[in-house]
Amino acid sequence: SQQGEEDPQALSIQEGENATMNCSYKTSINNLQWYRQNSGRGLVHLILIRSNEREKHSGRLRVTLDTSKKSSSLLITASRAADTASYFCATDGGGSYIPTFGRGTSLIVHP
Amino acid sequence: NAGVTQTPKFQVLKTGQSMTLQCAQDMNHNSMYWYRQDPGMGLRLIYYSASEGTTDKGEVPNGYNVSRLNKREFSLRLESAAPSQTSVYFCASSEGTVPIGGKNIQYFGAGTRLSVL
């Protein structure tokens, strides 16, 4: 069963806009990761945030983590058509090192 | 450096046929995984191998078997394929078995698209 659940399921924006997607989870975690999946391809790791971190940046990506609310958000700034993909959060914790993936957010960026 | 390589990329089977999906990684990773991805279901773990010589069931192991042939290779076998096993199968690997220092970041292959008729 999924630990993380992404919201929204689908997001459609124009190039240049910011895209925000959220992930909620149910039990305590060690880490939360975000992955991207382009159509017909495997998942690619984007960023990992530890449970004792609140915010992390990587290029145009900004991830926040609120452990009190058991939620995380992924912000992609100045979106490009190439950012069109599905985005998944994955959490590990409760004694398991294997990340559990959510169902993903499908992002479409229109040029 | 190829990363994680899966073969075949596509496969069509008839109900009851058997097949083996192959996976190899060249990153000297200890842990390897098999997932299936179905529309609306996200990724579900079938089996994993924490280290060479060990395998464990994941969330949806029924109808599958695995073999960790060596540190590089981890195969998934369908003994008697069923239409419910129509899916996209992904192999992944990670450096280690502890969620510290990014050791459990997963690296994925491109997937095998399997149809069972």
PDB file of C-alpha atoms in Angstrom:
ATOM      1  CA  SER A   1       0.000   0.000   0.000  1.00  0.00           C
ATOM      2  CA  GLN A   2       1.184   3.529  -0.743  1.00  0.00           C
ATOM      3  CA  GLN A   3       2.616   5.566   2.096  1.00  0.00           C
ATOM      4  CA  GLY A   4       2.778   8.849   0.225  1.00  0.00           C
ATOM      5  CA  GLU A   5      -0.121  10.306  -1.690  1.00  0.00           C
ATOM      6  CA  GLU A   6       0.454  13.107  -4.188  1.00  0.00           C
ATOM      7  CA  ASP A   7      -1.932  15.941  -4.826  1.00  0.00           C
ATOM      8  CA  PRO A   8      -3.146  17.011  -7.315  1.00  0.00           C
ATOM      9  CA  GLN A   9      -3.349  13.919  -9.520  1.00  0.00           C
ATOM     10  CA  ALA A  10      -2.927  16.122 -12.584  1.00  0.00           C
ATOM     11  CA  LEU A  11      -1.644  19.642 -13.134  1.00  0.00           C
ATOM     12  CA  SER A  12      -1.638  21.670 -16.348  1.00  0.00           C
ATOM     13  CA  ILE A  13       0.227  24.984 -16.561  1.00  0.00           C
ATOM     14  CA  GLN A  14       1.838  27.330 -19.054  1.00  0.00           C
ATOM     15  CA  GLU A  15       5.560  27.554 -19.615  1.00  0.00           C
ATOM     16  CA  GLY A  16       7.125  30.043 -17.241  1.00  0.00           C
ATOM     17  CA  GLU A  17       4.625  29.434 -14.436  1.00  0.00           C
ATOM     18  CA  ASN A  18       5.488  27.719 -11.175  1.00  0.00           C
ATOM     19  CA  ALA A  19       4.241  24.200 -10.486  1.00  0.00           C
ATOM     20  CA  THR A  20       3.512  23.012  -6.973  1.00  0.00           C
ATOM     21  CA  MET A  21       2.661  19.468  -6.046  1.00  0.00           C
ATOM     22  CA  ASN A  22       2.114  18.011  -2.609  1.00  0.00           C
ATOM     23  CA  CYS A  23       2.709  14.729  -0.884  1.00  0.00           C
ATOM     24  CA  SER A  24       1.048  13.541   2.314  1.00  0.00           C
ATOM     25  CA  TYR A  25       2.056  10.471   4.269  1.00  0.00           C
ATOM     26  CA  LYS A  26       0.746   8.584   7.265  1.00  0.00           C
ATOM     27  CA  THR A  27       3.568   7.376   9.504  1.00  0.00           C
ATOM     28  CA  SER A  28       6.871   8.815  10.686  1.00  0.00           C
ATOM     29  CA  ILE A  29       9.652   8.842   8.117  1.00  0.00           C
ATOM     30  CA  ASN A  30      13.424   8.896   7.877  1.00  0.00           C
ATOM     31  CA  ASN A  31      13.577  10.487   4.458  1.00  0.00           C
ATOM     32  CA  LEU A  32      11.293  11.697   1.705  1.00  0.00           C
ATOM     33  CA  GLN A  33      12.368  11.573  -1.908  1.00  0.00           C
ATOM     34  CA  TRP A  34      10.952  13.005  -5.111  1.00  0.00           C
ATOM     35  CA  TYR A  35      11.307  11.268  -8.458  1.00  0.00           C
ATOM     36  CA  ARG A  36      10.389  12.238 -12.023  1.00  0.00           C
ATOM     37  CA  GLN A  37       9.145   9.883 -14.722  1.00  0.00           C
ATOM     38  CA  ASN A  38       9.037  10.944 -18.318  1.00  0.00           C
ATOM     39  CA  SER A  39       6.544   9.147 -20.540  1.00  0.00           C
ATOM     40  CA  GLY A  40       7.697   5.627 -21.341  1.00  0.00           C
ATOM     41  CA  ARG A  41      10.808   5.865 -19.185  1.00  0.00           C
ATOM     42  CA  GLY A  42      11.990   4.794 -15.752  1.00  0.00           C
ATOM     43  CA  LEU A  43      11.937   6.986 -12.656  1.00  0.00           C
ATOM     44  CA  VAL A  44      14.763   9.412 -12.040  1.00  0.00           C
ATOM     45  CA  HIS A  45      15.693  10.631  -8.582  1.00  0.00           C
ATOM     46  CA  LEU A  46      15.375  14.404  -8.092  1.00  0.00           C
ATOM     47  CA  ILE A  47      15.935  15.243  -4.465  1.00  0.00           C
ATOM     48  CA  LEU A  48      16.013  13.714  -0.989  1.00  0.00           C
ATOM     49  CA  ILE A  49      15.051  15.542   2.191  1.00  0.00           C
ATOM     50  CA  ARG A  50      15.726  14.108   5.635  1.00  0.00           C
ATOM     51  CA  SER A  51      13.153  14.172   8.418  1.00  0.00           C
ATOM     52  CA  ASN A  52      15.194  16.785  10.329  1.00  0.00           C
ATOM     53  CA  GLU A  53      15.336  19.140   7.337  1.00  0.00           C
ATOM     54  CA  ARG A  54      12.641  21.658   6.476  1.00  0.00           C
ATOM     55  CA  GLU A  55      13.662  22.869   3.047  1.00  0.00           C
ATOM     56  CA  LYS A  56      16.003  21.876   0.283  1.00  0.00           C
ATOM     57  CA  HIS A  57      16.873  23.349  -3.094  1.00  0.00           C
ATOM     58  CA  SER A  58      18.260  21.902  -6.287  1.00  0.00           C
ATOM     59  CA  GLY A  59      18.352  24.183  -9.301  1.00  0.00           C
ATOM     60  CA  ARG A  60      14.740  25.164 -10.055  1.00  0.00           C
ATOM     61  CA  LEU A  61      13.412  22.658  -7.532  1.00  0.00           C
ATOM     62  CA  ARG A  62      12.432  23.543  -3.990  1.00  0.00           C
ATOM     63  CA  VAL A  63      11.231  20.876  -1.583  1.00  0.00           C
ATOM     64  CA  THR A  64       9.721  21.549   1.817  1.00  0.00           C
ATOM     65  CA  LEU A  65       8.912  19.088   4.559  1.00  0.00           C
ATOM     66  CA  ASP A  66       6.525  19.587   7.454  1.00  0.00           C
ATOM     67  CA  THR A  67       6.731  16.547   9.699  1.00  0.00           C
ATOM     68  CA  SER A  68       4.061  17.901  12.048  1.00  0.00           C
ATOM     69  CA  LYS A  69       1.587  17.828   9.165  1.00  0.00           C
ATOM     70  CA  LYS A  70       3.161  14.765   7.559  1.00  0.00           C
ATOM     71  CA  SER A  71       3.411  16.540   4.244  1.00  0.00           C
ATOM     72  CA  SER A  72       5.905  17.724   1.663  1.00  0.00           C
ATOM     73  CA  SER A  73       5.714  19.957  -1.348  1.00  0.00           C
ATOM     74  CA  LEU A  74       7.729  20.121  -4.545  1.00  0.00           C
ATOM     75  CA  LEU A  75       7.925  23.476  -6.270  1.00  0.00           C
ATOM     76  CA  ILE A  76       9.265  23.759  -9.802  1.00  0.00           C
ATOM     77  CA  THR A  77       9.925  27.385 -10.650  1.00  0.00           C
ATOM     78  CA  ALA A  78       9.755  28.861 -14.156  1.00  0.00           C
ATOM     79  CA  SER A  79       8.464  25.616 -15.658  1.00  0.00           C
ATOM     80  CA  ARG A  80       9.555  24.484 -19.096  1.00  0.00           C
ATOM     81  CA  ALA A  81       7.879  22.165 -21.575  1.00  0.00           C
ATOM     82  CA  ALA A  82      10.638  19.663 -20.782  1.00  0.00           C
ATOM     83  CA  ASP A  83       9.340  19.468 -17.198  1.00  0.00           C
ATOM     84  CA  THR A  84       6.274  17.625 -18.509  1.00  0.00           C
ATOM     85  CA  ALA A  85       6.366  14.320 -16.627  1.00  0.00           C
ATOM     86  CA  SER A  86       4.889  12.454 -13.682  1.00  0.00           C
ATOM     87  CA  TYR A  87       6.300  13.242 -10.270  1.00  0.00           C
ATOM     88  CA  PHE A  88       6.339  10.778  -7.403  1.00  0.00           C
ATOM     89  CA  CYS A  89       7.133  11.118  -3.748  1.00  0.00           C
ATOM     90  CA  ALA A  90       8.634   8.184  -1.884  1.00  0.00           C
ATOM     91  CA  THR A  91       9.002   7.780   1.862  1.00  0.00           C
ATOM     92  CA  ASP A  92      10.952   5.388   4.037  1.00  0.00           C
ATOM     93  CA  GLY A  93      10.582   4.841   7.753  1.00  0.00           C
ATOM     94  CA  GLY A  94       9.166   2.600  10.426  1.00  0.00           C
ATOM     95  CA  GLY A  95      12.175   0.314  10.231  1.00  0.00           C
ATOM     96  CA  SER A  96      12.016  -0.138   6.471  1.00  0.00           C
ATOM     97  CA  TYR A  97      14.708   1.307   4.243  1.00  0.00           C
ATOM     98  CA  ILE A  98      12.747   0.663   1.057  1.00  0.00           C
ATOM     99  CA  PRO A  99      11.029   3.811  -0.204  1.00  0.00           C
ATOM    100  CA  THR A 100       7.289   3.453  -0.725  1.00  0.00           C
ATOM    101  CA  PHE A 101       5.980   5.362  -3.730  1.00  0.00           C
ATOM    102  CA  GLY A 102       2.795   7.328  -4.138  1.00  0.00           C
ATOM    103  CA  ARG A 103       0.580   7.291  -7.235  1.00  0.00           C
ATOM    104  CA  GLY A 104       2.150  10.428  -8.676  1.00  0.00           C
ATOM    105  CA  THR A 105       1.189  13.816 -10.056  1.00  0.00           C
ATOM    106  CA  SER A 106       1.010  14.184 -13.824  1.00  0.00           C
ATOM    107  CA  LEU A 107       2.370  17.587 -14.846  1.00  0.00           C
ATOM    108  CA  ILE A 108       1.823  19.043 -18.303  1.00  0.00           C
ATOM    109  CA  VAL A 109       3.631  22.254 -19.180  1.00  0.00           C
ATOM    110  CA  HIS A 110       2.261  23.915 -22.310  1.00  0.00           C
ATOM    111  CA  PRO A 111       4.764  25.821 -24.453  1.00  0.00           C
TER     112      PRO A 111
ATOM    113  CA  ASN B   1      28.198   3.541 -17.648  1.00  0.00           C
ATOM    114  CA  ALA B   2      24.788   2.023 -18.477  1.00  0.00           C
ATOM    115  CA  GLY B   3      23.265   2.102 -14.971  1.00  0.00           C
ATOM    116  CA  VAL B   4      20.354  -0.364 -14.798  1.00  0.00           C
ATOM    117  CA  THR B   5      19.612  -2.394 -17.913  1.00  0.00           C
ATOM    118  CA  GLN B   6      16.420  -4.371 -18.407  1.00  0.00           C
ATOM    119  CA  THR B   7      15.613  -6.881 -21.115  1.00  0.00           C
ATOM    120  CA  PRO B   8      13.394  -7.300 -22.992  1.00  0.00           C
ATOM    121  CA  LYS B   9      11.776  -3.884 -23.503  1.00  0.00           C
ATOM    122  CA  PHE B  10       8.514  -5.345 -24.759  1.00  0.00           C
ATOM    123  CA  GLN B  11       6.926  -8.786 -24.504  1.00  0.00           C
ATOM    124  CA  VAL B  12       3.589 -10.345 -25.393  1.00  0.00           C
ATOM    125  CA  LEU B  13       2.676 -13.642 -23.764  1.00  0.00           C
ATOM    126  CA  LYS B  14      -0.273 -15.963 -23.907  1.00  0.00           C
ATOM    127  CA  THR B  15      -1.953 -16.992 -20.682  1.00  0.00           C
ATOM    128  CA  GLY B  16      -0.030 -19.829 -19.078  1.00  0.00           C
ATOM    129  CA  GLN B  17       3.298 -19.097 -20.768  1.00  0.00           C
ATOM    130  CA  SER B  18       6.388 -18.455 -18.709  1.00  0.00           C
ATOM    131  CA  MET B  19       9.145 -15.922 -19.079  1.00  0.00           C
ATOM    132  CA  THR B  20      12.051 -14.320 -17.249  1.00  0.00           C
ATOM    133  CA  LEU B  21      12.719 -10.612 -17.099  1.00  0.00           C
ATOM    134  CA  GLN B  22      16.386  -9.796 -16.824  1.00  0.00           C
ATOM    135  CA  CYS B  23      17.983  -6.919 -14.942  1.00  0.00           C
ATOM    136  CA  ALA B  24      21.621  -5.954 -14.529  1.00  0.00           C
ATOM    137  CA  GLN B  25      23.295  -2.983 -12.850  1.00  0.00           C
ATOM    138  CA  ASP B  26      26.870  -1.779 -13.205  1.00  0.00           C
ATOM    139  CA  MET B  27      26.991   0.570 -10.209  1.00  0.00           C
ATOM    140  CA  ASN B  28      28.215  -2.037  -7.703  1.00  0.00           C
ATOM    141  CA  HIS B  29      24.991  -1.628  -5.745  1.00  0.00           C
ATOM    142  CA  ASN B  30      24.094  -4.040  -2.987  1.00  0.00           C
ATOM    143  CA  SER B  31      20.295  -3.860  -3.216  1.00  0.00           C
ATOM    144  CA  MET B  32      18.005  -4.533  -6.127  1.00  0.00           C
ATOM    145  CA  TYR B  33      14.229  -4.360  -6.594  1.00  0.00           C
ATOM    146  CA  TRP B  34      11.411  -5.346  -8.919  1.00  0.00           C
ATOM    147  CA  TYR B  35       8.309  -3.148  -9.216  1.00  0.00           C
ATOM    148  CA  ARG B  36       5.208  -3.200 -11.326  1.00  0.00           C
ATOM    149  CA  GLN B  37       3.440  -0.051 -12.437  1.00  0.00           C
ATOM    150  CA  ASP B  38      -0.217  -0.057 -13.344  1.00  0.00           C
ATOM    151  CA  PRO B  39      -2.386   2.934 -14.292  1.00  0.00           C
ATOM    152  CA  GLY B  40      -3.668   4.681 -11.187  1.00  0.00           C
ATOM    153  CA  MET B  41      -1.773   2.333  -8.863  1.00  0.00           C
ATOM    154  CA  GLY B  42       1.660   3.853  -8.801  1.00  0.00           C
ATOM    155  CA  LEU B  43       4.653   1.598  -8.214  1.00  0.00           C
ATOM    156  CA  ARG B  44       4.196  -1.570  -6.213  1.00  0.00           C
ATOM    157  CA  LEU B  45       7.105  -3.623  -4.936  1.00  0.00           C
ATOM    158  CA  ILE B  46       7.094  -7.264  -6.054  1.00  0.00           C
ATOM    159  CA  TYR B  47      10.369  -8.603  -4.612  1.00  0.00           C
ATOM    160  CA  TYR B  48      13.645  -7.176  -3.477  1.00  0.00           C
ATOM    161  CA  SER B  49      17.145  -8.332  -2.690  1.00  0.00           C
ATOM    162  CA  ALA B  50      18.884  -6.449   0.090  1.00  0.00           C
ATOM    163  CA  SER B  51      22.218  -8.052  -0.761  1.00  0.00           C
ATOM    164  CA  GLU B  52      23.658 -10.813  -2.874  1.00  0.00           C
ATOM    165  CA  GLY B  53      22.248 -14.132  -1.735  1.00  0.00           C
ATOM    166  CA  THR B  54      19.067 -12.754  -0.150  1.00  0.00           C
ATOM    167  CA  THR B  55      15.581 -12.121  -1.523  1.00  0.00           C
ATOM    168  CA  ASP B  56      12.382 -11.007   0.175  1.00  0.00           C
ATOM    169  CA  LYS B  57       8.758 -10.532  -0.774  1.00  0.00           C
ATOM    170  CA  GLY B  58       7.329  -7.116  -1.350  1.00  0.00           C
ATOM    171  CA  GLU B  59       3.737  -5.954  -1.508  1.00  0.00           C
ATOM    172  CA  VAL B  60       2.570  -8.067  -4.496  1.00  0.00           C
ATOM    173  CA  PRO B  61       4.729 -11.233  -4.799  1.00  0.00           C
ATOM    174  CA  ASN B  62       2.072 -13.742  -5.843  1.00  0.00           C
ATOM    175  CA  GLY B  63       2.688 -15.271  -9.272  1.00  0.00           C
ATOM    176  CA  TYR B  64       6.358 -14.249  -9.367  1.00  0.00           C
ATOM    177  CA  ASN B  65       9.732 -15.663  -8.416  1.00  0.00           C
ATOM    178  CA  VAL B  66      13.115 -13.985  -8.351  1.00  0.00           C
ATOM    179  CA  SER B  67      16.761 -14.937  -8.468  1.00  0.00           C
ATOM    180  CA  ARG B  68      19.689 -12.822  -7.369  1.00  0.00           C
ATOM    181  CA  LEU B  69      22.185 -14.442  -9.703  1.00  0.00           C
ATOM    182  CA  ASN B  70      25.150 -12.382  -8.505  1.00  0.00           C
ATOM    183  CA  LYS B  71      25.728  -8.850  -7.281  1.00  0.00           C
ATOM    184  CA  ARG B  72      24.970  -7.395 -10.727  1.00  0.00           C
ATOM    185  CA  GLU B  73      21.937  -9.398 -11.823  1.00  0.00           C
ATOM    186  CA  PHE B  74      18.417  -9.841 -10.465  1.00  0.00           C
ATOM    187  CA  SER B  75      15.830 -11.689 -12.554  1.00  0.00           C
ATOM    188  CA  LEU B  76      12.057 -11.895 -12.260  1.00  0.00           C
ATOM    189  CA  ARG B  77      10.222 -14.991 -13.438  1.00  0.00           C
ATOM    190  CA  LEU B  78       6.578 -15.464 -14.292  1.00  0.00           C
ATOM    191  CA  GLU B  79       5.943 -19.198 -14.180  1.00  0.00           C
ATOM    192  CA  SER B  80       2.403 -19.167 -15.608  1.00  0.00           C
ATOM    193  CA  ALA B  81       1.452 -15.750 -16.889  1.00  0.00           C
ATOM    194  CA  ALA B  82      -2.047 -14.387 -16.277  1.00  0.00           C
ATOM    195  CA  PRO B  83      -3.793 -11.356 -17.823  1.00  0.00           C
ATOM    196  CA  SER B  84      -3.636  -9.671 -14.401  1.00  0.00           C
ATOM    197  CA  GLN B  85       0.139  -9.567 -14.805  1.00  0.00           C
ATOM    198  CA  THR B  86      -0.133  -7.233 -17.792  1.00  0.00           C
ATOM    199  CA  SER B  87       1.877  -4.269 -16.584  1.00  0.00           C
ATOM    200  CA  VAL B  88       5.072  -2.299 -16.894  1.00  0.00           C
ATOM    201  CA  TYR B  89       7.866  -3.843 -14.848  1.00  0.00           C
ATOM    202  CA  PHE B  90      10.745  -1.819 -13.473  1.00  0.00           C
ATOM    203  CA  CYS B  91      13.972  -2.990 -11.967  1.00  0.00           C
ATOM    204  CA  ALA B  92      15.844  -0.667  -9.628  1.00  0.00           C
ATOM    205  CA  SER B  93      18.991  -0.736  -7.532  1.00  0.00           C
ATOM    206  CA  SER B  94      20.343   1.195  -4.581  1.00  0.00           C
ATOM    207  CA  GLU B  95      23.717   1.471  -2.916  1.00  0.00           C
ATOM    208  CA  GLY B  96      22.830   0.144   0.464  1.00  0.00           C
ATOM    209  CA  THR B  97      20.351  -1.044   3.004  1.00  0.00           C
ATOM    210  CA  VAL B  98      20.200   1.873   5.406  1.00  0.00           C
ATOM    211  CA  PRO B  99      18.304   5.138   4.836  1.00  0.00           C
ATOM    212  CA  ILE B 100      21.358   7.246   5.630  1.00  0.00           C
ATOM    213  CA  GLY B 101      23.444   9.377   3.347  1.00  0.00           C
ATOM    214  CA  GLY B 102      21.226   8.721   0.371  1.00  0.00           C
ATOM    215  CA  LYS B 103      22.164   5.071   0.246  1.00  0.00           C
ATOM    216  CA  ASN B 104      18.583   4.059  -0.465  1.00  0.00           C
ATOM    217  CA  ILE B 105      18.163   6.369  -3.456  1.00  0.00           C
ATOM    218  CA  GLN B 106      16.904   4.129  -6.232  1.00  0.00           C
ATOM    219  CA  TYR B 107      18.140   3.995  -9.808  1.00  0.00           C
ATOM    220  CA  PHE B 108      15.675   2.624 -12.314  1.00  0.00           C
ATOM    221  CA  GLY B 109      15.858   0.787 -15.586  1.00  0.00           C
ATOM    222  CA  ALA B 110      13.758   1.815 -18.583  1.00  0.00           C
ATOM    223  CA  GLY B 111      11.124  -0.839 -17.949  1.00  0.00           C
ATOM    224  CA  THR B 112       9.644  -3.904 -19.618  1.00  0.00           C
ATOM    225  CA  ARG B 113       6.157  -3.565 -21.071  1.00  0.00           C
ATOM    226  CA  LEU B 114       4.424  -6.909 -20.739  1.00  0.00           C
ATOM    227  CA  SER B 115       1.059  -7.886 -22.183  1.00  0.00           C
ATOM    228  CA  VAL B 116      -0.553 -11.199 -21.295  1.00  0.00           C
ATOM    229  CA  LEU B 117      -3.366 -12.206 -23.634  1.00  0.00           C
TER     230      LEU B 117
END
